[in-house]
Amino acid sequence: MSLIFSLILPPFAEYPSLQLQPWMYGLPQTTFYSNDGPDNVEVSQVVDTLVNNPGFGTRCMDGNPIPMLPCSSSGSDWFTPPVDQSVSDIFLNGNWSMSNPSPSCQCSTPKRTTMLPDCPPGAGGLPPPQRIQNTTDTLEDLTGRNMSDFLLKTFEQSGKTRYGGVSVGGVNSQVRLTEADIEVVFRDLRDLLGSSQDNVTDELLQKSESLLKKLGTRDNVKVWFYNQAWHGVVSFLAVANNAILRGNLAAGEDPRQYGISVSNHPLNLTKSQLSFVALATTSNDVVVSICVIFAMSFIPASFVLFLIQERVNKAKHLQFVSGVNPAVYWLANFAWDMCNYIVPCLIVIAIFLAFQQKAYVSPPNLPALILLLILYGWSITPMMYPASFIFSVPSTAYVVLTCINLFIGINGSVATFFMELYDDDSVSRINDIVKQVLLIFPHFCLGRGLIDMAKNQAMATLFSSFGEDRFEDPLSWDMVGKNLCAMSIQGVVMFAITILIQYKFFCKPRLISGKSLSAEEEDIDVARERERVYEGRAQNDLLKIRDLTKVYSRKSTPAVDRLCVGVPAAECFGLLGINGAGKTTTFKMLTGDIPVSGGEAVLNGYSIRTEMSEVHQNMGYCPQFDALDDLLTGREHLEFYGRLRGVPEPEVAMVAEWGIQKLGLVKYSNKSAGTYSGGNKRKLSTAIALIGCPPVIFLDEPTTGMDPKARRFLWDCILSVIREGRSVILTSHSMEECEALCTRMAIMVNGRFKCLGSIQHLKSRFGDGYTVIVRVGGSPPALKPVEDFVLQTFSGSVLKEKHHNTLQYQLPYTQGALASIFSQFTIHQQRLGVEDYSVSQTTLDQVFVNFARHQHIEEEAEGYDNPVDTSDEKPLSSRKISQEAEKV
Ligand SMILES: Nc1ncnc2c1ncn2[C@@H]1O[C@H](COP(=O)(O)OP(=O)(O)OP(=O)(O)O)[C@@H](O)[C@H]1O
Ligand SMILES: [Mg+2]
């Protein structure tokens, strides 16, 4: 658009000449004349040519010499406009003289300010005789009037159409010495010289006297002009000179044949003026360069959108876990972004070529333009990358980055350009410094480079008319060379900074000492496991965690508190705990998503603190929240991660198919993941974790949202993984799942293990004993004898529920209790009329609930990435309280 508008701009040329005549100020005008020497024949001749034939100036001469301003034939006769009776009365009754010819106007007073004098009716006198000339102007005859009075007092009505007039034949009122005075002086002089006078002196005195008399005191032509019209004085002087010329023609000559036209020829510009003009004409190109910066501000900002999304939904982390090297990740992004950038870049160049703007596309300029645009992409793209670590909402990042780009690009280029227009040494010095400093921004390098190229071309074009070659090589250092150099360096530096940020070079995690953490009593099993890890008996385990701790910044309590556990090969280790217990945090530390605050973990012999890339190669990870790319299909996901895991290319498709079959995704394999239901997303995430047969697999609530069939599929899958001798670390809120899969499990509360061991072990240690359900026959059922029997036989029994014919008891766990329950009921079944009875062990759920009440509720509610709202969780009442409640 700006290039289209720049086409309308007239090219720079020397100023043209201008013919000076009154009508340059518009048509029709009001002009005036006065004949101040009516008795003088010469004066009358001049007035006649001025008023009648051919009139003012050269316009009505033979052949209408003024282009576009022909003489019209519609003149009128003299007339006097009628006036109101009240106005004519003023002049009939008043005592008016030449020095006081009409009512006075009121000028500004200290109390009242007016722009123009306030004139009463009749100010300036009665309207003068006038007529319409064949120039279409109104000519007023002011002969015999006080002209100053008339012109001043009627300015408000006709000032803007009255640019001048001519008085002919007057005596110059400005000359102090009158003719009489001159005569007196010369008489005195002759008397003084007296007898010594000779002929020569006498003649000299005579001539001097007549010279002085003639020196402008009589038969003046006076030119009146309006001083706001710059050429008014010259135009009306030309009118007067024309009249004088024609008034003094020899008899018989046609005055319409004679005239003087006046033209103004501006001087050619000097070289220094030309340079300034060249600079000013490039303001058009400043607009073009602003438009380019404007367009080029949006493109790089859009590159970070995807990066932010990948970081926030953890897809980036998952890629790292799957074996992508962070440097390769950024290089790939950069290569792709540059490919994307080249498209708009080519479009810009094509537009410039289409408009054939010499400043940008002439053979010497084109390479500079191409280099500027390409290096801009090279430098601005990595400059946007660090923002992907700061923002969490892509749209916010886009708006903020675009605004910053626009601000720096436009303000930098425009400010330095306008500072250049100032002809002031100190401003230029400051400008030079500003121009050097702003080179650190690619936006400025591009914008300023385009302006410099345009300026260079404008100078060269102007000076070529002097035969001088002022064209500088656009690629030279002082032109865009320094900009190109700055941008190439910026690209490298910003890319390096991005990589350093990715490797957390600038923020080394601070390790905290174990002593600062809580020193609660530990469960015996947990203490034993800790001991085992400390003493090195877990050396051969696939995963060994030792004192692993995480304290989030701005949190007083640790999210994970000195965990110690060893997971041997072929084990499925279950991690239970209520929401916010620290399970995901543990996984995040183990997978390198967040830095460790303390402790150490070794996975298959590699430390998570120092050898993360090797650790990644030995683990599969299914994060709690699906880290999927909405646009890839399920199959593409599996193929992509298969390749990352190093699956040989011919087998990639097979591996993807295996994942699809295994998790039951056949129907959805070719649909984009964005359209998947929650359960299907979980399946895909789990399949990704399983790909590549890693020795240790971390599954964070893999079955949440899965239907029972898919869940059983997955269980089979996990069991087969264990059978292969690999290990699985699993978190789940389903006790059924843990019972089905886990060889060992631990319950986490407040970041610590509260218990650890096999399912049976936990049930027996922490279970509440047995639940007995008795159904009594008869109608109505005789419950009382049964109740008495249980109360007497089993001490510590608690009646939990009582319905029509059913009784539910809670019996404590004691040695041999199970056998005793069965034998007692078998013996007395007939007598008591018991139809049937069942005995079951307390479920894992009950064990879990007992621990859950220990979880403390965080007092300070702070915002973070993955908030867990625990406000609606009530700690479950203790067993004793519930027993009492039952009794009541
Ligand atoms: N980014 C974070 N910044 C600060 N605190 C956090 C952050 N993420 C988690 N937390 C806190 O750390 C604790 C453990 O959170 P975590 O996500 O590990 O729990 P979880 O056991 O996985 O819970 P869930 O069963 O709900 O997934 C919680 O108290 C939580 O509030
Ligand atoms: Mg979690």
mmCIF file of N, CA and C in Angstrom, residues 204-283:
data_model
loop_
_atom_site.group_PDB
_atom_site.id
_atom_site.type_symbol
_atom_site.label_atom_id
_atom_site.label_comp_id
_atom_site.label_asym_id
_atom_site.label_seq_id
_atom_site.Cartn_x
_atom_site.Cartn_y
_atom_site.Cartn_z
ATOM 1 N N LEU A 204 24.230 75.137 -13.372
ATOM 2 C CA LEU A 204 24.277 74.002 -12.444
ATOM 3 C C LEU A 204 23.153 74.082 -11.416
ATOM 4 N N LEU A 205 23.011 75.317 -10.886
ATOM 5 C CA LEU A 205 21.980 75.496 -9.850
ATOM 6 C C LEU A 205 20.592 75.261 -10.435
ATOM 7 N N GLN A 206 20.431 75.768 -11.665
ATOM 8 C CA GLN A 206 19.139 75.619 -12.333
ATOM 9 C C GLN A 206 18.758 74.133 -12.490
ATOM 10 N N LYS A 207 19.727 73.381 -12.978
ATOM 11 C CA LYS A 207 19.471 71.949 -13.234
ATOM 12 C C LYS A 207 19.215 71.187 -11.932
ATOM 13 N N SER A 208 20.034 71.535 -10.890
ATOM 14 C CA SER A 208 19.864 70.859 -9.598
ATOM 15 C C SER A 208 18.471 71.111 -9.062
ATOM 16 N N GLU A 209 18.020 72.360 -9.220
ATOM 17 C CA GLU A 209 16.712 72.714 -8.686
ATOM 18 C C GLU A 209 15.604 71.907 -9.378
ATOM 19 N N SER A 210 15.686 71.877 -10.735
ATOM 20 C CA SER A 210 14.620 71.142 -11.427
ATOM 21 C C SER A 210 14.732 69.624 -11.148
ATOM 22 N N LEU A 211 15.987 69.133 -10.970
ATOM 23 C CA LEU A 211 16.161 67.697 -10.647
ATOM 24 C C LEU A 211 15.493 67.366 -9.320
ATOM 25 N N LEU A 212 15.796 68.215 -8.340
ATOM 26 C CA LEU A 212 15.244 67.949 -7.010
ATOM 27 C C LEU A 212 13.715 68.004 -7.025
ATOM 28 N N LYS A 213 13.208 68.974 -7.825
ATOM 29 C CA LYS A 213 11.746 69.091 -7.894
ATOM 30 C C LYS A 213 11.128 67.838 -8.518
ATOM 31 N N LYS A 214 11.880 67.349 -9.546
ATOM 32 C CA LYS A 214 11.335 66.174 -10.223
ATOM 33 C C LYS A 214 11.514 64.884 -9.399
ATOM 34 N N LEU A 215 12.410 64.974 -8.411
ATOM 35 C CA LEU A 215 12.727 63.733 -7.672
ATOM 36 C C LEU A 215 11.520 63.207 -6.897
ATOM 37 N N GLY A 216 10.567 62.761 -7.635
ATOM 38 C CA GLY A 216 9.483 62.017 -7.016
ATOM 39 C C GLY A 216 8.470 62.792 -6.257
ATOM 40 N N THR A 217 8.510 64.023 -6.270
ATOM 41 C CA THR A 217 7.491 64.693 -5.478
ATOM 42 C C THR A 217 6.192 64.815 -6.237
ATOM 43 N N ARG A 218 6.248 64.834 -7.599
ATOM 44 C CA ARG A 218 5.008 65.059 -8.378
ATOM 45 C C ARG A 218 4.732 63.899 -9.330
ATOM 46 N N ASP A 219 3.493 63.817 -9.753
ATOM 47 C CA ASP A 219 3.074 62.820 -10.745
ATOM 48 C C ASP A 219 3.557 61.410 -10.377
ATOM 49 N N ASN A 220 3.383 61.105 -9.126
ATOM 50 C CA ASN A 220 3.763 59.755 -8.650
ATOM 51 C C ASN A 220 2.773 58.704 -9.118
ATOM 52 N N VAL A 221 3.277 57.521 -9.305
ATOM 53 C CA VAL A 221 2.364 56.375 -9.408
ATOM 54 C C VAL A 221 2.545 55.594 -8.107
ATOM 55 N N LYS A 222 1.460 55.454 -7.396
ATOM 56 C CA LYS A 222 1.568 54.772 -6.098
ATOM 57 C C LYS A 222 0.932 53.390 -6.206
ATOM 58 N N VAL A 223 1.638 52.347 -5.734
ATOM 59 C CA VAL A 223 1.097 50.984 -5.792
ATOM 60 C C VAL A 223 0.660 50.553 -4.391
ATOM 61 N N TRP A 224 -0.581 50.148 -4.280
ATOM 62 C CA TRP A 224 -1.092 49.634 -2.997
ATOM 63 C C TRP A 224 -1.078 48.111 -3.064
ATOM 64 N N PHE A 225 -0.698 47.487 -1.972
ATOM 65 C CA PHE A 225 -0.726 46.008 -1.993
ATOM 66 C C PHE A 225 -1.075 45.460 -0.613
ATOM 67 N N TYR A 226 -1.584 44.234 -0.685
ATOM 68 C CA TYR A 226 -1.992 43.526 0.546
ATOM 69 C C TYR A 226 -0.792 42.686 0.976
ATOM 70 N N ASN A 227 -0.278 42.962 2.181
ATOM 71 C CA ASN A 227 1.018 42.363 2.506
ATOM 72 C C ASN A 227 0.966 40.865 2.802
ATOM 73 N N GLN A 228 -0.235 40.299 2.858
ATOM 74 C CA GLN A 228 -0.258 38.854 3.070
ATOM 75 C C GLN A 228 -0.096 38.066 1.781
ATOM 76 N N ALA A 229 -0.188 38.736 0.672
ATOM 77 C CA ALA A 229 0.082 38.080 -0.612
ATOM 78 C C ALA A 229 1.558 38.339 -0.919
ATOM 79 N N TRP A 230 2.333 37.227 -0.884
ATOM 80 C CA TRP A 230 3.792 37.407 -0.988
ATOM 81 C C TRP A 230 4.219 38.112 -2.277
ATOM 82 N N HIS A 231 3.521 37.777 -3.351
ATOM 83 C CA HIS A 231 3.933 38.374 -4.627
ATOM 84 C C HIS A 231 3.083 39.577 -4.977
ATOM 85 N N GLY A 232 2.238 40.037 -4.017
ATOM 86 C CA GLY A 232 1.313 41.139 -4.293
ATOM 87 C C GLY A 232 2.017 42.403 -4.751
ATOM 88 N N VAL A 233 3.068 42.781 -4.068
ATOM 89 C CA VAL A 233 3.733 44.051 -4.383
ATOM 90 C C VAL A 233 4.298 44.017 -5.800
ATOM 91 N N VAL A 234 4.926 42.897 -6.174
ATOM 92 C CA VAL A 234 5.537 42.829 -7.508
ATOM 93 C C VAL A 234 4.449 42.785 -8.575
ATOM 94 N N SER A 235 3.377 42.024 -8.291
ATOM 95 C CA SER A 235 2.308 41.896 -9.282
ATOM 96 C C SER A 235 1.689 43.266 -9.584
ATOM 97 N N PHE A 236 1.398 44.026 -8.531
ATOM 98 C CA PHE A 236 0.738 45.319 -8.783
ATOM 99 C C PHE A 236 1.725 46.380 -9.276
ATOM 100 N N LEU A 237 2.998 46.202 -8.939
ATOM 101 C CA LEU A 237 4.015 47.089 -9.513
ATOM 102 C C LEU A 237 4.078 46.856 -11.027
ATOM 103 N N ALA A 238 3.933 45.572 -11.397
ATOM 104 C CA ALA A 238 3.935 45.261 -12.829
ATOM 105 C C ALA A 238 2.714 45.885 -13.505
ATOM 106 N N VAL A 239 1.577 45.864 -12.818
ATOM 107 C CA VAL A 239 0.367 46.499 -13.356
ATOM 108 C C VAL A 239 0.634 47.988 -13.599
ATOM 109 N N ALA A 240 1.257 48.642 -12.595
ATOM 110 C CA ALA A 240 1.545 50.076 -12.704
ATOM 111 C C ALA A 240 2.516 50.345 -13.855
ATOM 112 N N ASN A 241 3.567 49.508 -13.957
ATOM 113 C CA ASN A 241 4.561 49.722 -15.005
ATOM 114 C C ASN A 241 3.950 49.549 -16.388
ATOM 115 N N ASN A 242 3.054 48.576 -16.499
ATOM 116 C CA ASN A 242 2.352 48.385 -17.765
ATOM 117 C C ASN A 242 1.581 49.648 -18.134
ATOM 118 N N ALA A 243 0.894 50.202 -17.111
ATOM 119 C CA ALA A 243 0.090 51.406 -17.366
ATOM 120 C C ALA A 243 0.986 52.569 -17.797
ATOM 121 N N ILE A 244 2.138 52.720 -17.119
ATOM 122 C CA ILE A 244 3.061 53.814 -17.467
ATOM 123 C C ILE A 244 3.555 53.632 -18.908
ATOM 124 N N LEU A 245 3.908 52.365 -19.223
ATOM 125 C CA LEU A 245 4.401 52.092 -20.576
ATOM 126 C C LEU A 245 3.355 52.474 -21.624
ATOM 127 N N ARG A 246 2.148 52.036 -21.376
ATOM 128 C CA ARG A 246 1.112 52.248 -22.396
ATOM 129 C C ARG A 246 0.683 53.715 -22.444
ATOM 130 N N GLY A 247 0.742 54.386 -21.280
ATOM 131 C CA GLY A 247 0.360 55.805 -21.246
ATOM 132 C C GLY A 247 1.350 56.687 -21.989
ATOM 133 N N ASN A 248 2.558 56.185 -22.214
ATOM 134 C CA ASN A 248 3.598 57.005 -22.854
ATOM 135 C C ASN A 248 3.933 56.525 -24.263
ATOM 136 N N LEU A 249 3.014 55.754 -24.849
ATOM 137 C CA LEU A 249 3.255 55.289 -26.214
ATOM 138 C C LEU A 249 3.083 56.446 -27.193
ATOM 139 N N ALA A 250 3.748 56.309 -28.278
ATOM 140 C CA ALA A 250 3.590 57.333 -29.312
ATOM 141 C C ALA A 250 2.155 57.287 -29.819
ATOM 142 N N ALA A 251 1.692 58.399 -30.280
ATOM 143 C CA ALA A 251 0.320 58.479 -30.755
ATOM 144 C C ALA A 251 0.116 57.467 -31.872
ATOM 145 N N GLY A 252 -1.023 56.853 -31.867
ATOM 146 C CA GLY A 252 -1.328 55.896 -32.928
ATOM 147 C C GLY A 252 -0.941 54.473 -32.614
ATOM 148 N N GLU A 253 -0.150 54.328 -31.593
ATOM 149 C CA GLU A 253 0.212 52.944 -31.222
ATOM 150 C C GLU A 253 -0.944 52.314 -30.432
ATOM 151 N N ASP A 254 -1.131 51.034 -30.648
ATOM 152 C CA ASP A 254 -2.219 50.347 -29.931
ATOM 153 C C ASP A 254 -1.695 49.833 -28.584
ATOM 154 N N PRO A 255 -2.251 50.362 -27.489
ATOM 155 C CA PRO A 255 -1.719 49.919 -26.176
ATOM 156 C C PRO A 255 -1.919 48.409 -25.944
ATOM 157 N N ARG A 256 -2.829 47.788 -26.646
ATOM 158 C CA ARG A 256 -3.034 46.355 -26.441
ATOM 159 C C ARG A 256 -1.891 45.511 -26.975
ATOM 160 N N GLN A 257 -1.023 46.173 -27.720
ATOM 161 C CA GLN A 257 0.104 45.438 -28.283
ATOM 162 C C GLN A 257 1.318 45.470 -27.354
ATOM 163 N N TYR A 258 1.254 46.336 -26.323
ATOM 164 C CA TYR A 258 2.455 46.523 -25.500
ATOM 165 C C TYR A 258 2.189 46.068 -24.055
ATOM 166 N N GLY A 259 3.159 45.412 -23.502
ATOM 167 C CA GLY A 259 3.004 44.998 -22.105
ATOM 168 C C GLY A 259 4.307 44.444 -21.552
ATOM 169 N N ILE A 260 4.374 44.433 -20.262
ATOM 170 C CA ILE A 260 5.563 43.853 -19.615
ATOM 171 C C ILE A 260 5.046 42.724 -18.709
ATOM 172 N N SER A 261 5.547 41.507 -18.948
ATOM 173 C CA SER A 261 5.164 40.457 -17.995
ATOM 174 C C SER A 261 6.352 40.153 -17.082
ATOM 175 N N VAL A 262 6.017 39.832 -15.853
ATOM 176 C CA VAL A 262 7.063 39.650 -14.827
ATOM 177 C C VAL A 262 7.052 38.183 -14.373
ATOM 178 N N SER A 263 8.234 37.604 -14.341
ATOM 179 C CA SER A 263 8.310 36.229 -13.849
ATOM 180 C C SER A 263 9.363 36.117 -12.755
ATOM 181 N N ASN A 264 9.102 35.154 -11.899
ATOM 182 C CA ASN A 264 10.022 34.913 -10.790
ATOM 183 C C ASN A 264 10.786 33.630 -11.118
ATOM 184 N N HIS A 265 12.114 33.690 -11.159
ATOM 185 C CA HIS A 265 12.920 32.490 -11.435
ATOM 186 C C HIS A 265 13.737 32.166 -10.191
ATOM 187 N N PRO A 266 13.293 31.152 -9.419
ATOM 188 C CA PRO A 266 14.057 30.842 -8.197
ATOM 189 C C PRO A 266 15.476 30.420 -8.563
ATOM 190 N N LEU A 267 16.381 30.769 -7.684
ATOM 191 C CA LEU A 267 17.775 30.372 -7.916
ATOM 192 C C LEU A 267 17.895 28.859 -7.789
ATOM 193 N N ASN A 268 18.802 28.256 -8.500
ATOM 194 C CA ASN A 268 19.052 26.827 -8.331
ATOM 195 C C ASN A 268 19.575 26.574 -6.926
ATOM 196 N N LEU A 269 19.275 25.377 -6.406
ATOM 197 C CA LEU A 269 19.724 25.065 -5.038
ATOM 198 C C LEU A 269 21.228 24.856 -5.021
ATOM 199 N N THR A 270 21.819 25.224 -3.903
ATOM 200 C CA THR A 270 23.241 24.926 -3.749
ATOM 201 C C THR A 270 23.370 23.456 -3.378
ATOM 202 N N LYS A 271 24.611 22.971 -3.352
ATOM 203 C CA LYS A 271 24.790 21.540 -3.055
ATOM 204 C C LYS A 271 24.330 21.203 -1.650
ATOM 205 N N SER A 272 24.616 22.088 -0.715
ATOM 206 C CA SER A 272 24.237 21.753 0.658
ATOM 207 C C SER A 272 22.716 21.780 0.797
ATOM 208 N N GLN A 273 22.083 22.732 0.098
ATOM 209 C CA GLN A 273 20.614 22.741 0.138
ATOM 210 C C GLN A 273 20.064 21.470 -0.495
ATOM 211 N N LEU A 274 20.732 21.048 -1.576
ATOM 212 C CA LEU A 274 20.277 19.843 -2.271
ATOM 213 C C LEU A 274 20.330 18.621 -1.373
ATOM 214 N N SER A 275 21.407 18.489 -0.587
ATOM 215 C CA SER A 275 21.533 17.337 0.313
ATOM 216 C C SER A 275 20.369 17.318 1.273
ATOM 217 N N PHE A 276 20.012 18.504 1.755
ATOM 218 C CA PHE A 276 18.914 18.586 2.706
ATOM 219 C C PHE A 276 17.601 18.178 2.039
ATOM 220 N N VAL A 277 17.442 18.647 0.811
ATOM 221 C CA VAL A 277 16.223 18.306 0.073
ATOM 222 C C VAL A 277 16.168 16.799 -0.162
ATOM 223 N N ALA A 278 17.331 16.219 -0.487
ATOM 224 C CA ALA A 278 17.372 14.772 -0.728
ATOM 225 C C ALA A 278 16.923 14.028 0.517
ATOM 226 N N LEU A 279 17.378 14.514 1.668
ATOM 227 C CA LEU A 279 17.012 13.886 2.937
ATOM 228 C C LEU A 279 15.504 13.994 3.157
ATOM 229 N N ALA A 280 14.990 15.187 2.872
ATOM 230 C CA ALA A 280 13.559 15.407 3.094
ATOM 231 C C ALA A 280 12.723 14.543 2.156
ATOM 232 N N THR A 281 13.199 14.367 0.923
ATOM 233 C CA THR A 281 12.386 13.564 -0.005
ATOM 234 C C THR A 281 12.391 12.091 0.400
ATOM 235 N N THR A 282 13.384 11.659 1.196
ATOM 236 C CA THR A 282 13.392 10.242 1.601
ATOM 237 C C THR A 282 12.367 9.964 2.695
ATOM 238 N N SER A 283 11.679 11.003 3.189
ATOM 239 C CA SER A 283 10.668 10.737 4.220
ATOM 240 C C SER A 283 9.610 9.783 3.667
#
